[in-house]
Coordinates of C-alpha atoms in Angstrom, one line a residue:
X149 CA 55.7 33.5 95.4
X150 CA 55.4 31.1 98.5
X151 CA 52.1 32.9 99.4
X152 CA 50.3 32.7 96.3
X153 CA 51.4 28.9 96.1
X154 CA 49.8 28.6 99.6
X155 CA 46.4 30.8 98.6
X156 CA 46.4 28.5 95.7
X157 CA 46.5 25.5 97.4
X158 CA 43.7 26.6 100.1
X159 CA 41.4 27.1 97.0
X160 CA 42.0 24.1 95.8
X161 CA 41.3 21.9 98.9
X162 CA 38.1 24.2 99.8
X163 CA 37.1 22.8 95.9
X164 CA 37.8 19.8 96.5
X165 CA 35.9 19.7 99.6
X166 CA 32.9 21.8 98.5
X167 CA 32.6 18.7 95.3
X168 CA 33.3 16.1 98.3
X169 CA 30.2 17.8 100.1
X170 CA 28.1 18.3 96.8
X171 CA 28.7 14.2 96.1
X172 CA 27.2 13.5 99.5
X173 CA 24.5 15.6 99.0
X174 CA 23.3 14.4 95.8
X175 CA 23.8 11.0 98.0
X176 CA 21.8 12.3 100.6
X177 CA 18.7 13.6 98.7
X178 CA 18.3 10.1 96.9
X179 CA 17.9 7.9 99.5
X180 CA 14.9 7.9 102.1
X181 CA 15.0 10.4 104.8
X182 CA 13.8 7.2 107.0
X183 CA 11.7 7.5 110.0
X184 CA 11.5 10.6 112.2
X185 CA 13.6 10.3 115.1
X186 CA 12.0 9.0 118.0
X187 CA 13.7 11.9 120.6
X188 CA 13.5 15.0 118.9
X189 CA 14.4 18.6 120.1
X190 CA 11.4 20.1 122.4
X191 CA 9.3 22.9 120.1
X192 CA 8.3 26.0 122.7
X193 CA 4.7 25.7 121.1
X194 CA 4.4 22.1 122.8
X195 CA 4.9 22.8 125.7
X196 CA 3.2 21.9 128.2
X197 CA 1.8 19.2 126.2
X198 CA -1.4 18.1 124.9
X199 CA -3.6 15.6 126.3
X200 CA -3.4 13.4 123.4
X201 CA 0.2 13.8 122.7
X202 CA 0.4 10.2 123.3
X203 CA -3.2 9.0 122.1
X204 CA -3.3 5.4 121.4
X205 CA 0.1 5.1 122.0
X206 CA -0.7 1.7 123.7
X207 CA -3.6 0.6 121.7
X208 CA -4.4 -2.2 119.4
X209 CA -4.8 -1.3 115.7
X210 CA -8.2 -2.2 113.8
X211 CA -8.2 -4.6 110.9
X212 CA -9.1 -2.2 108.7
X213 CA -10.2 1.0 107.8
X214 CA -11.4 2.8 104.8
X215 CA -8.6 5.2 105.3
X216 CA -5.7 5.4 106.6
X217 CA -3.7 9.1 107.2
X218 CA 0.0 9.1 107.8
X219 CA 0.8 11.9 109.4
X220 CA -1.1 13.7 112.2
X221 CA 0.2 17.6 111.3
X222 CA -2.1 20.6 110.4
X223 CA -2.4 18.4 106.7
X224 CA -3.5 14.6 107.8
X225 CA -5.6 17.3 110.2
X226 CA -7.8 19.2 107.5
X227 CA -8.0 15.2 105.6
X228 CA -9.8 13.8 108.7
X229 CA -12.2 16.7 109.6
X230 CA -13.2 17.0 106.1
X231 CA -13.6 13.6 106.1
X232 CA -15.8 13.2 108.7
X233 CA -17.6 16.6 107.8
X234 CA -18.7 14.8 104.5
X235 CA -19.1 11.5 105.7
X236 CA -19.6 10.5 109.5
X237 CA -19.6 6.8 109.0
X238 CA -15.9 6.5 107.7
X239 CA -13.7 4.6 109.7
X240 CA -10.8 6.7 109.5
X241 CA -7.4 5.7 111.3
X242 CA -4.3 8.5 111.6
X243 CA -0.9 7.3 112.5
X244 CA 2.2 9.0 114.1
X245 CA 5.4 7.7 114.6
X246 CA 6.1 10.2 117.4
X247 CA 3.9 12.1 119.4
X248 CA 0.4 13.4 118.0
X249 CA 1.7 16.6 115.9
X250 CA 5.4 16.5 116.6
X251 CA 6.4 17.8 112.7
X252 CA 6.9 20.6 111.3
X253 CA 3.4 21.8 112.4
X254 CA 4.4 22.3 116.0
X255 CA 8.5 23.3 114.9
X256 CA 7.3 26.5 112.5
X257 CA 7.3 30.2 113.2
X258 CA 3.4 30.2 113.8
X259 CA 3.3 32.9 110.9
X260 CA 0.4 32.9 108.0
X261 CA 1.8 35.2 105.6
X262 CA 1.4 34.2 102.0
X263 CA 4.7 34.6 99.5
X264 CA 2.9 37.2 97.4
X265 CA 4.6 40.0 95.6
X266 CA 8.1 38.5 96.0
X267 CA 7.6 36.0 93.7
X268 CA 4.5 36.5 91.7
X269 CA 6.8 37.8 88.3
X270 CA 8.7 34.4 88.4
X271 CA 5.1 32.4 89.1
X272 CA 3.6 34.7 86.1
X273 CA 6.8 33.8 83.7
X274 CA 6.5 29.8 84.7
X275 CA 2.5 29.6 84.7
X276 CA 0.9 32.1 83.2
X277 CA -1.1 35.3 84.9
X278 CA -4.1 33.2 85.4
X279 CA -2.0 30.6 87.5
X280 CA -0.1 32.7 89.4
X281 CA -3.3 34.4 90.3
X282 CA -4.6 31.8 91.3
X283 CA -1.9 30.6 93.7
X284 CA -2.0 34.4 95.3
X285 CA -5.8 33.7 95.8
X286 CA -5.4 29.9 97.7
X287 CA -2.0 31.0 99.7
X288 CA -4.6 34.1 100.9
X289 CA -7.5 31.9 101.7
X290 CA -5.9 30.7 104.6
X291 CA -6.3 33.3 106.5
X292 CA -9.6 33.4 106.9
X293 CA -10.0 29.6 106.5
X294 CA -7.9 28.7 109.8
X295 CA -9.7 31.9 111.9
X296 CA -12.7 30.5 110.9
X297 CA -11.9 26.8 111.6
X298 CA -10.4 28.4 114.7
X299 CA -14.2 29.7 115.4
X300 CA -16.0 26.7 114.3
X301 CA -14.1 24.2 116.5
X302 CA -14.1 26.9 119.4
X303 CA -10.5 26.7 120.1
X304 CA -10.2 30.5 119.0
X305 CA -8.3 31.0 122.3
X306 CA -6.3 28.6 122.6
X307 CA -4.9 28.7 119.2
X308 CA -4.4 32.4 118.9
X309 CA -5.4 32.4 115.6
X310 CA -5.5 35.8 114.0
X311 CA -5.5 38.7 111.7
X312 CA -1.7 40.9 112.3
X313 CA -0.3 43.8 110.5
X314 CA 2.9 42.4 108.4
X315 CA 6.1 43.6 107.9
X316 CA 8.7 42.5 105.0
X317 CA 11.6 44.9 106.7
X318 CA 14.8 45.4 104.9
X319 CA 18.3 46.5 105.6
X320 CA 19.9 46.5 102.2
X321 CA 18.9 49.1 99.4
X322 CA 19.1 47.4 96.6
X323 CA 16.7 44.4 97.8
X324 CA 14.2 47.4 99.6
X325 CA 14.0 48.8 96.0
X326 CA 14.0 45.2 93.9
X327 CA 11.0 44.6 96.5
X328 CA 9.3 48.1 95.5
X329 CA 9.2 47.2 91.9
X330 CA 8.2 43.8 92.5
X331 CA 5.4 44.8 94.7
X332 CA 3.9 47.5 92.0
X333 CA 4.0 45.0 89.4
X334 CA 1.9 42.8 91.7
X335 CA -0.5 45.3 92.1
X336 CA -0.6 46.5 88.6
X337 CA -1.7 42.6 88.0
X338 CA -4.3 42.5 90.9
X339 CA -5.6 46.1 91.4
X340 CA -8.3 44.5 94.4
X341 CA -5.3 44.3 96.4
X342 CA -4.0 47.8 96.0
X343 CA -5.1 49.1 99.4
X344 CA -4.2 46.5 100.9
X345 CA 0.2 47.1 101.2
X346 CA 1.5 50.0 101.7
X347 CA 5.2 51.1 101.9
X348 CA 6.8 52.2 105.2
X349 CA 9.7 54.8 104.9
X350 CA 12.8 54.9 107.3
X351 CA 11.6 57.1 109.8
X352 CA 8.7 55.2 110.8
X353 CA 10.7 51.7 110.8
X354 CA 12.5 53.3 113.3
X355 CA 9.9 55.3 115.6
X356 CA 7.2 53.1 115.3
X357 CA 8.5 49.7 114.7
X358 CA 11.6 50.6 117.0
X359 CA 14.0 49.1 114.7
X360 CA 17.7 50.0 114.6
X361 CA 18.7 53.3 112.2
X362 CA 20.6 50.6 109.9
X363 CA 16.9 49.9 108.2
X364 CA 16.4 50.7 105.2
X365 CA 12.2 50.6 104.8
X366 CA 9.6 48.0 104.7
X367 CA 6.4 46.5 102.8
X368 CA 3.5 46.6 105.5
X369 CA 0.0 44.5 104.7
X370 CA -2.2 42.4 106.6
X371 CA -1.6 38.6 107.4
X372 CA -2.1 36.2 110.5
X373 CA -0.9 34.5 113.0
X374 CA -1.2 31.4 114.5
X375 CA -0.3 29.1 117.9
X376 CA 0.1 25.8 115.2
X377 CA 0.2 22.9 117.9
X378 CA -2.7 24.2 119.8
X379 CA -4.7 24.6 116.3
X380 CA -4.2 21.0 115.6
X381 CA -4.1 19.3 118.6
X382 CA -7.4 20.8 119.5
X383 CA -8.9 19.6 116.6
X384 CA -7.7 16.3 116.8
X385 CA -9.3 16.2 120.2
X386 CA -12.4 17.6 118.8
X387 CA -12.4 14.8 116.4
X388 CA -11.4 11.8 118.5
X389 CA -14.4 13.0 120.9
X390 CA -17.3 13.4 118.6
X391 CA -15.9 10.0 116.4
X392 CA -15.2 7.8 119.6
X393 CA -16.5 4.5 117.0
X394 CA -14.8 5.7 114.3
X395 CA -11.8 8.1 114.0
X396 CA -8.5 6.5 115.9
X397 CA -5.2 8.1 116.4
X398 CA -2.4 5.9 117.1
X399 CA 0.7 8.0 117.8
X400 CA 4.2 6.2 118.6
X401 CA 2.9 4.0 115.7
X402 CA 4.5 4.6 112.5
X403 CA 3.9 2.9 108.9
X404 CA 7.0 1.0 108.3
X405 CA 5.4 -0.2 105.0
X406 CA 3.0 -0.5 102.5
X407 CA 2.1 -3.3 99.8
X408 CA -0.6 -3.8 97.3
X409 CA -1.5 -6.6 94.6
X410 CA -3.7 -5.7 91.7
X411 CA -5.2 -8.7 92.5
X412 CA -6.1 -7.7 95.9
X413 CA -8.7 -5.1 97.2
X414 CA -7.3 -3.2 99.6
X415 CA -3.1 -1.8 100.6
X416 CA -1.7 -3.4 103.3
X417 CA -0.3 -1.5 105.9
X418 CA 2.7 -2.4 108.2
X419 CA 3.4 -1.3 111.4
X420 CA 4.9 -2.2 114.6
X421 CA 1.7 -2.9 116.0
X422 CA 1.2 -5.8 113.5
X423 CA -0.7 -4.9 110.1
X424 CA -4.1 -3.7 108.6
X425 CA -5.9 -3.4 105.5
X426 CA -7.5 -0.2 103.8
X427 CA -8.9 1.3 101.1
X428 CA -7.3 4.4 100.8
X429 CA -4.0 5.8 102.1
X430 CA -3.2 9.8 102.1
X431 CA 0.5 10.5 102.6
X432 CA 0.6 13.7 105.2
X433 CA 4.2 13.6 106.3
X434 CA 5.9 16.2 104.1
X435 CA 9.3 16.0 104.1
X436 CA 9.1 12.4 105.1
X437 CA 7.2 11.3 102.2
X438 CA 9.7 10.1 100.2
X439 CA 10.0 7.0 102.5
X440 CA 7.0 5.1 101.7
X441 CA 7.5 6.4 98.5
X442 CA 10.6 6.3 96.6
X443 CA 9.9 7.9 93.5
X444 CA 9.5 11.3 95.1
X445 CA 13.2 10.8 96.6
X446 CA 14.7 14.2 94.6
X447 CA 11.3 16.1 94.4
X448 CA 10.3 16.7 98.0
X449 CA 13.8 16.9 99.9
X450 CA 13.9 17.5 103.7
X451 CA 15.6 20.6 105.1
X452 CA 16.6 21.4 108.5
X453 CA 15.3 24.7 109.8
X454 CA 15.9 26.1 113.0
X455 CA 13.5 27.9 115.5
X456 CA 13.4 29.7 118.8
X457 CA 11.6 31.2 121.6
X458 CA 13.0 34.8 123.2
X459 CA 12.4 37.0 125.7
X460 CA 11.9 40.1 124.1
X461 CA 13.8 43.6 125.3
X462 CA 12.1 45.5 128.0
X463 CA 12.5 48.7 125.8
X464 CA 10.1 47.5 123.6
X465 CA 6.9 48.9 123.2
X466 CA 8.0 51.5 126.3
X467 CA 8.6 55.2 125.8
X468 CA 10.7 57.2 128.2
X469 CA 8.6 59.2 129.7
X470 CA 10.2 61.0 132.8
X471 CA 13.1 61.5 134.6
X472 CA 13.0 61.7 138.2
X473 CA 16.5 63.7 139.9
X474 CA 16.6 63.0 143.9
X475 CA 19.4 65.0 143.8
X476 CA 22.6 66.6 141.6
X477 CA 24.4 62.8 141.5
X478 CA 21.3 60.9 141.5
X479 CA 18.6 60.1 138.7
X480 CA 16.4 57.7 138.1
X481 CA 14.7 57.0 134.3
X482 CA 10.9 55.7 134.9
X483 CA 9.7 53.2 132.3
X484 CA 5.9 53.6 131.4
X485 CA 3.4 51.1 129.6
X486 CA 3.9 51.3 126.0
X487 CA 2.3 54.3 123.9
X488 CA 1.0 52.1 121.4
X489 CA 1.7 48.1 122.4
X490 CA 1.8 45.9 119.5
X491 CA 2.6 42.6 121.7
X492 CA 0.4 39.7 119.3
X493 CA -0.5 42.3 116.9
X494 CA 2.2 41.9 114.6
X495 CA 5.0 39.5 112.3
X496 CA 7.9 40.2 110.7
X497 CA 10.1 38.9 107.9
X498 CA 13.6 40.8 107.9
X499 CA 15.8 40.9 104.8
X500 CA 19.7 41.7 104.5
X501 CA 21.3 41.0 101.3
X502 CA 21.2 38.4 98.9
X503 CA 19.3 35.6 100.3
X504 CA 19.2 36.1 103.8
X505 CA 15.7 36.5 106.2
X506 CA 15.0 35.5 108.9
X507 CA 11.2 35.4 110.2
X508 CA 9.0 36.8 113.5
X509 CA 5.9 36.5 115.5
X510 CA 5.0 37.2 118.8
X511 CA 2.6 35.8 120.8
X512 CA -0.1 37.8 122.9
X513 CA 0.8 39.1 126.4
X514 CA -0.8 37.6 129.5
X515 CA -2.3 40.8 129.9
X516 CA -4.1 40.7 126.2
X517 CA -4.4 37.1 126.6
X518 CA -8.4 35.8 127.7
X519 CA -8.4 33.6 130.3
X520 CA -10.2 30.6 129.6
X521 CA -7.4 28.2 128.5
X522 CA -6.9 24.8 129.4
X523 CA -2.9 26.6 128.9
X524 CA -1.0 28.9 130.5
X525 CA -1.2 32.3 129.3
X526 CA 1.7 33.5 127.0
X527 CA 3.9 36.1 127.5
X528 CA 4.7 38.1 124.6
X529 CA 7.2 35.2 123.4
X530 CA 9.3 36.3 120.4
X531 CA 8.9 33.2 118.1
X532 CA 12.1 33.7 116.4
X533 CA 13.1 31.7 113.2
X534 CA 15.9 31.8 110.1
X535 CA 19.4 32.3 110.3
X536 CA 20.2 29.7 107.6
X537 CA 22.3 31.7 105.4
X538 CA 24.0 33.0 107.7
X539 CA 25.1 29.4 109.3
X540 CA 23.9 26.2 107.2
X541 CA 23.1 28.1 104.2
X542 CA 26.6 30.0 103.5
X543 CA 28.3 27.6 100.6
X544 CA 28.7 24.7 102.6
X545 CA 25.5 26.2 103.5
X546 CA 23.2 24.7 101.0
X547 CA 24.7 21.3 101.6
X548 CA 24.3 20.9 105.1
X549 CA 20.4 22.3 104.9
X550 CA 19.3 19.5 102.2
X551 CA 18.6 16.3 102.6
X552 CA 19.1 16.5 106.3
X553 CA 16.0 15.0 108.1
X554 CA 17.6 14.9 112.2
X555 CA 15.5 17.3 114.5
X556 CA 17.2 16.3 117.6
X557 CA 20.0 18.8 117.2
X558 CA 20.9 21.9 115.4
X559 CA 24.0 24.1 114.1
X560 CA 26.3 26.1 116.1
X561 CA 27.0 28.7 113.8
X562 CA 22.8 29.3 113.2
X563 CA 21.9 28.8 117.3
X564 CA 24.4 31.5 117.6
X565 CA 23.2 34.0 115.3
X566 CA 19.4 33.4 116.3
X567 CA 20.8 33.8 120.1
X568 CA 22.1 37.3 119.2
X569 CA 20.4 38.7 116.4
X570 CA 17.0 40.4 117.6
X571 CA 18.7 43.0 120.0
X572 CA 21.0 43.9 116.9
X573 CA 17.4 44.2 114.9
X574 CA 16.0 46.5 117.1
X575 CA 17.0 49.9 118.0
X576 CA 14.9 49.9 121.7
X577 CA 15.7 46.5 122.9
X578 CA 16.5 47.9 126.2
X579 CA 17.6 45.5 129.1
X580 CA 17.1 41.6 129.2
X581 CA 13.2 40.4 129.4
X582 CA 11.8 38.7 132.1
X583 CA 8.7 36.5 133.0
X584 CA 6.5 36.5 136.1
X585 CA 6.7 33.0 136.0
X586 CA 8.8 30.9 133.8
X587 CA 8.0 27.1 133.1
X588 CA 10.8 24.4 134.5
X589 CA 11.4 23.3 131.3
X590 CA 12.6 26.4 129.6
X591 CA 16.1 28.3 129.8
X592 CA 16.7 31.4 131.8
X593 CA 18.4 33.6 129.4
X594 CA 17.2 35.4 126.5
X595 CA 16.5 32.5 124.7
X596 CA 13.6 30.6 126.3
X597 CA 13.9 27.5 123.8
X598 CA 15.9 26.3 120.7
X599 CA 14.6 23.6 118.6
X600 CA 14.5 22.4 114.7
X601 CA 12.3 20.9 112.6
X602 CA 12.5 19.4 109.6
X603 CA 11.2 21.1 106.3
X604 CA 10.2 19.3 102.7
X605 CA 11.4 21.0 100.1
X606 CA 10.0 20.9 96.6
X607 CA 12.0 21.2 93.9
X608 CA 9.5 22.9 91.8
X609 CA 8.9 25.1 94.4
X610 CA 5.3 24.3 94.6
X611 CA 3.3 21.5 97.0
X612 CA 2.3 18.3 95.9
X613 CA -1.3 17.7 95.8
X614 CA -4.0 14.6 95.0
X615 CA -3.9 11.5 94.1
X616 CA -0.7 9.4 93.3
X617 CA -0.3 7.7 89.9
X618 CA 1.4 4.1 90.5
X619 CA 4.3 5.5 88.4
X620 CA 4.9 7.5 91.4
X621 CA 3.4 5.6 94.6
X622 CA 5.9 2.6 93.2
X623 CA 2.6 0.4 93.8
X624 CA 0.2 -1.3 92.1
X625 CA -3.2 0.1 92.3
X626 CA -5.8 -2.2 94.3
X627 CA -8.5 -3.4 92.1
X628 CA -11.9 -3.1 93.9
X629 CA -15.2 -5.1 92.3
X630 CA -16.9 -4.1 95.1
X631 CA -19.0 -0.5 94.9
X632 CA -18.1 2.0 97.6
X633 CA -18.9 5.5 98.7
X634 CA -15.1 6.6 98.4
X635 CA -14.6 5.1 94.6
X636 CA -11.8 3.0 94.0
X637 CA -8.9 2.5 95.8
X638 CA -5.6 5.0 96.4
X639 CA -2.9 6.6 97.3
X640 CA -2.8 10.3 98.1
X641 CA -0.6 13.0 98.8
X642 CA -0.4 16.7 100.3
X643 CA 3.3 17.8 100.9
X644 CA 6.3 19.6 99.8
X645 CA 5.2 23.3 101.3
X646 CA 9.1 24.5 101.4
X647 CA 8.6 26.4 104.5
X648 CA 5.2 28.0 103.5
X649 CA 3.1 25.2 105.2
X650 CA 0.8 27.6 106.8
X651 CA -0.6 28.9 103.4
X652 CA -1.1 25.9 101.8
X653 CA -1.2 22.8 104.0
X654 CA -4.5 23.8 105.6
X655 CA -6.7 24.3 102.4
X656 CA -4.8 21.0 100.3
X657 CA -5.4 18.7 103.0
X658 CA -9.2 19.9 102.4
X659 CA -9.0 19.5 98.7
X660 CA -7.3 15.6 99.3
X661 CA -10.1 14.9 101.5
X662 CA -12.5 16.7 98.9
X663 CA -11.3 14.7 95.8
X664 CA -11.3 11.5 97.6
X665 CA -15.0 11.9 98.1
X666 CA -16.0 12.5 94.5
X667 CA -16.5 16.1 95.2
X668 CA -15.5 19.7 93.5
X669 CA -12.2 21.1 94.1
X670 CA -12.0 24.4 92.2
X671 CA -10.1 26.4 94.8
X672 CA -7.2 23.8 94.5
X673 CA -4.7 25.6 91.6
X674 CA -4.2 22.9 89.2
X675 CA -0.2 23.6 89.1
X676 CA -0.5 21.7 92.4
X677 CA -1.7 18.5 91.0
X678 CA 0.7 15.4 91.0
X679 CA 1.1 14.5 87.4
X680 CA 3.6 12.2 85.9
X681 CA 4.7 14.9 83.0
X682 CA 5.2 17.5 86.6
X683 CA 7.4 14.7 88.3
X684 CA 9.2 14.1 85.0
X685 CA 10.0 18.1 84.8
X686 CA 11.3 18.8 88.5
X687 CA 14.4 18.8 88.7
X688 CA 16.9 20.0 91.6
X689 CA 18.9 21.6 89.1
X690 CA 16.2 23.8 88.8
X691 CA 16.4 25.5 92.4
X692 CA 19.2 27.3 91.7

């Protein structure tokens, strides 16, 4: 009797506690996520540095612009290069409260795989088949669209953008066959893709992708990969040298706030520079958005993920290929160069049960690597990302993973499991990695570098894309009796990629950038538009 009473009062306080946490969540997610921090954790991909990482940092801000970009990520990125593509004579100004691309561009998994398959059904049921086709199509796009961005900019090299084999990997059954079924639906949907997947049984998980005999089977297809702070940074750099008159990035400088009178032509911008004046503002900071504009508090949430940088097993990508006996109490096992190396050449996502993934890349070898980089070569980093429902995501899980918008540090239980979990994954990790030469400013162990960075959740599920209504924006619109190139004055938006920034941030900065000056955007999927009815309809309630 005395032990039930004391199992029954344990459940009790963990409910009590679980609605405690639940009413500071829903606290949490409707109030402004506030500035980035100004001393975030250090992302491997940034390091060393970029040149402009500090661009403008001590400079004085124009009067005015005709457009201003919050944000300078792979988003406010693809909004100034289009931009200027279209229009050379814009004066365009980009600011950055920390260093130039310090979001969740440079704190991601470098992967560009598009969600496909695994969700198309629910996409189909909630859109339509022509929507959710259409969504398959603009998530795919990027692929080619960054490689040739890559190309165009010449910063191929440096970026490391590129086409990979992909791998959805599983360990549990029941998901390996959910995924089957929901992968020949897919196809039975969009026959053009059917050579394009294939399904990868045990033995080959094993032999060929030297994963542990606990796998179950995979989903194999092609996708890309990407070095994300490179991409951008070298765009930037492109931009600011071919603009010098007319593009200006001022990082360290962020927008505290914006104001607008209909009677007035032009927003006013506040910084802590002092303040200008401009035409047009486009919101790039994702799951900071929400802070210059409080009507999208609850619909794009921020969400701490977590990210690392490993040394990966020695027994990777090496067969066993002799064994030399000196004599009858002596051997030695000789490690030769791998049979078939797939260092750079491809990603992973790995499932367990339920919820749970956690995500892959790795980056060339030195070897593989061309040499003519501003940057040192890489060396086959794993870029190692998930863990969340395995630490922040369990029940308390979801709690501590919303609304939380703090970069600087990360959780115990998640740092752990990323620390461990590869070797576990693999069935050849052999002995402990090393580097010929390791930078200062990474760790000696396993794990090169740990870091976070902060996601925006939608609670729709999908981005948010074009321009703002005032209903949402919180502003009154400008009114401009004056004719321009760029029409009448606005307030933009591209953000709320839950996770999948790679596939979509890219091609709706474009289409921002696009619809801003007058022109055609079919590519965009119009379930991405901001609408009033759309804001009215998302819900959190809904992401369950």
């Amino acid at each position: 009797m005395g032990s039930a009473l004391s199992r029954l009062r344990l459940a009790l306080q963990s409910l009590r506690a679980l609605a405690a946490a639940y009413e500071e969540l829903n606290k949490r997610i409707n109030q402004s996520p506030g500035l980035p921090v100004s001393d975030p954790s250090t992302s491997y991909w940034a390091i060393p540095a970029s040149p402009i990482a500090q661009h403008g940092c001590d400079a004085n801000l124009p009067d005015s612009a005709d457009v201003v970009i919050i944000g300078s990520g792979i988003t406010g990125t693809a909004v100034a290069r289009t931009l200027l593509e279209n229009d050379n004579t814009l004066q365009i100004v980009m600011l950055e409260a920390r260093d130039a691309c310090s979001g969740a561009t440079s704190r991601n998994g470098g992967h560009i795989t598009p969600v496909l398959y695994h969700e198309y059904q629910e996409l189909k049921k909630q859109l339509g088949p022509e929507m959710a086709t259409s969504l398959v199509k603009f998530r795919l796009a990027h692929i080619a669209e960054l490689i040739r961005t890559s190309k165009e900019e010449d910063i191929l090299t440096d970026s490391q953008c590129r086409e990979i084999e992909t791998f959805d990997v599983f360990f549990d059954q029941g998901s390996f066959d959910s995924a089957v079924g929901n992968l020949t639906l897919y196809l039975e949907d969009i026959p053009d893709q059917q050579g394009a997947w294939r399904v990868v049984g045990k033995e080959e998980c094993i032999s060929d992708l030297q994963f542990s005999p606990t796998v179950v089977g995979a989903i194999a297809t092609t996708a890309g990969a990407i070095h994300p702070y490179r991409f951008t940074v070298g765009i930037l750099s492109r931009l600011i040298a071919r603009h010098p008159s007319n593009f200006h990035l001022f990082t360290h400088t962020p927008c505290l706030s914006i104001s607008s009178n209909k009677n007035e032509p032009l927003y006013t911008i506040s910084t802590p520079k002092g303040t200008m004046s401009a035409r047009h503002i486009v919101h790039a900071t994702n799951a900071w958005a929400s802070h210059l504009l409080p009507p999208m508090r609850a619909k794009i949430i921020p969400a701490r993920g977590h990210m690392s940088a490993q040394r990966p097993g020695m027994g990777l990508g090496s067969s066993q290929t002799a064994v030399d006996r000196t004599g009858p109490n002596e051997s030695a096992v000789t490690l030769t160069e791998s049979r078939h190396s797939w260092l750079g050449t491809r990603s992973f996502v790995m499932y367990g049960g339920g919820r749970s993934y956690d995500y892959l890349t790795q980056q060339p070898s030195a070897a593989s690597a061309p040499q003519e980089s501003q940057y040192p070569s890489p060396s086959a980093e794993f870029m190692f990302g998930g863990g969340a429902a395995r630490g922040e995501l369990g029940q308390s899980a979801f709690i501590k993973l919303l609304g939380n918008a703090d970069d600087r540090g990360w959780d115990f239980d998640t740092a752990a499991y990323l620390s461990g979990a590869l070797s576990t994954y693999f069935g050849q990790w052999g002995a402990e990695g090393r580097d010929e030469k390791d930078a200062c400013d990474v760790e000696a162990g396993r794990v090169k570098k740990l870091w976070t960075g902060i996601l925006g959740i939608s609670v729709d599920g999908l981005p948010w894309v074009g321009r703002l209504p005032a209903k949402l924006s919180g502003r009154s619109v400008p009114q401009n009796r004056d004719k321009h190139r760029l029409g009448p004055s606005g307030e933009w938006i591209a953000a709320g990629y839950t996770g999948e920034g790679m596939v979509h941030a890219y091609l709706s900065g474009k289409a921002v950038a696009r619809i801003l000056l007058g022109r055609s955007t079919d590519e965009l999927p119009e379930a991405l538009l901001v609408t009033v009815a759309r804001w009215k309809k998302a819900n959190i309630e809904d992401m369950a």
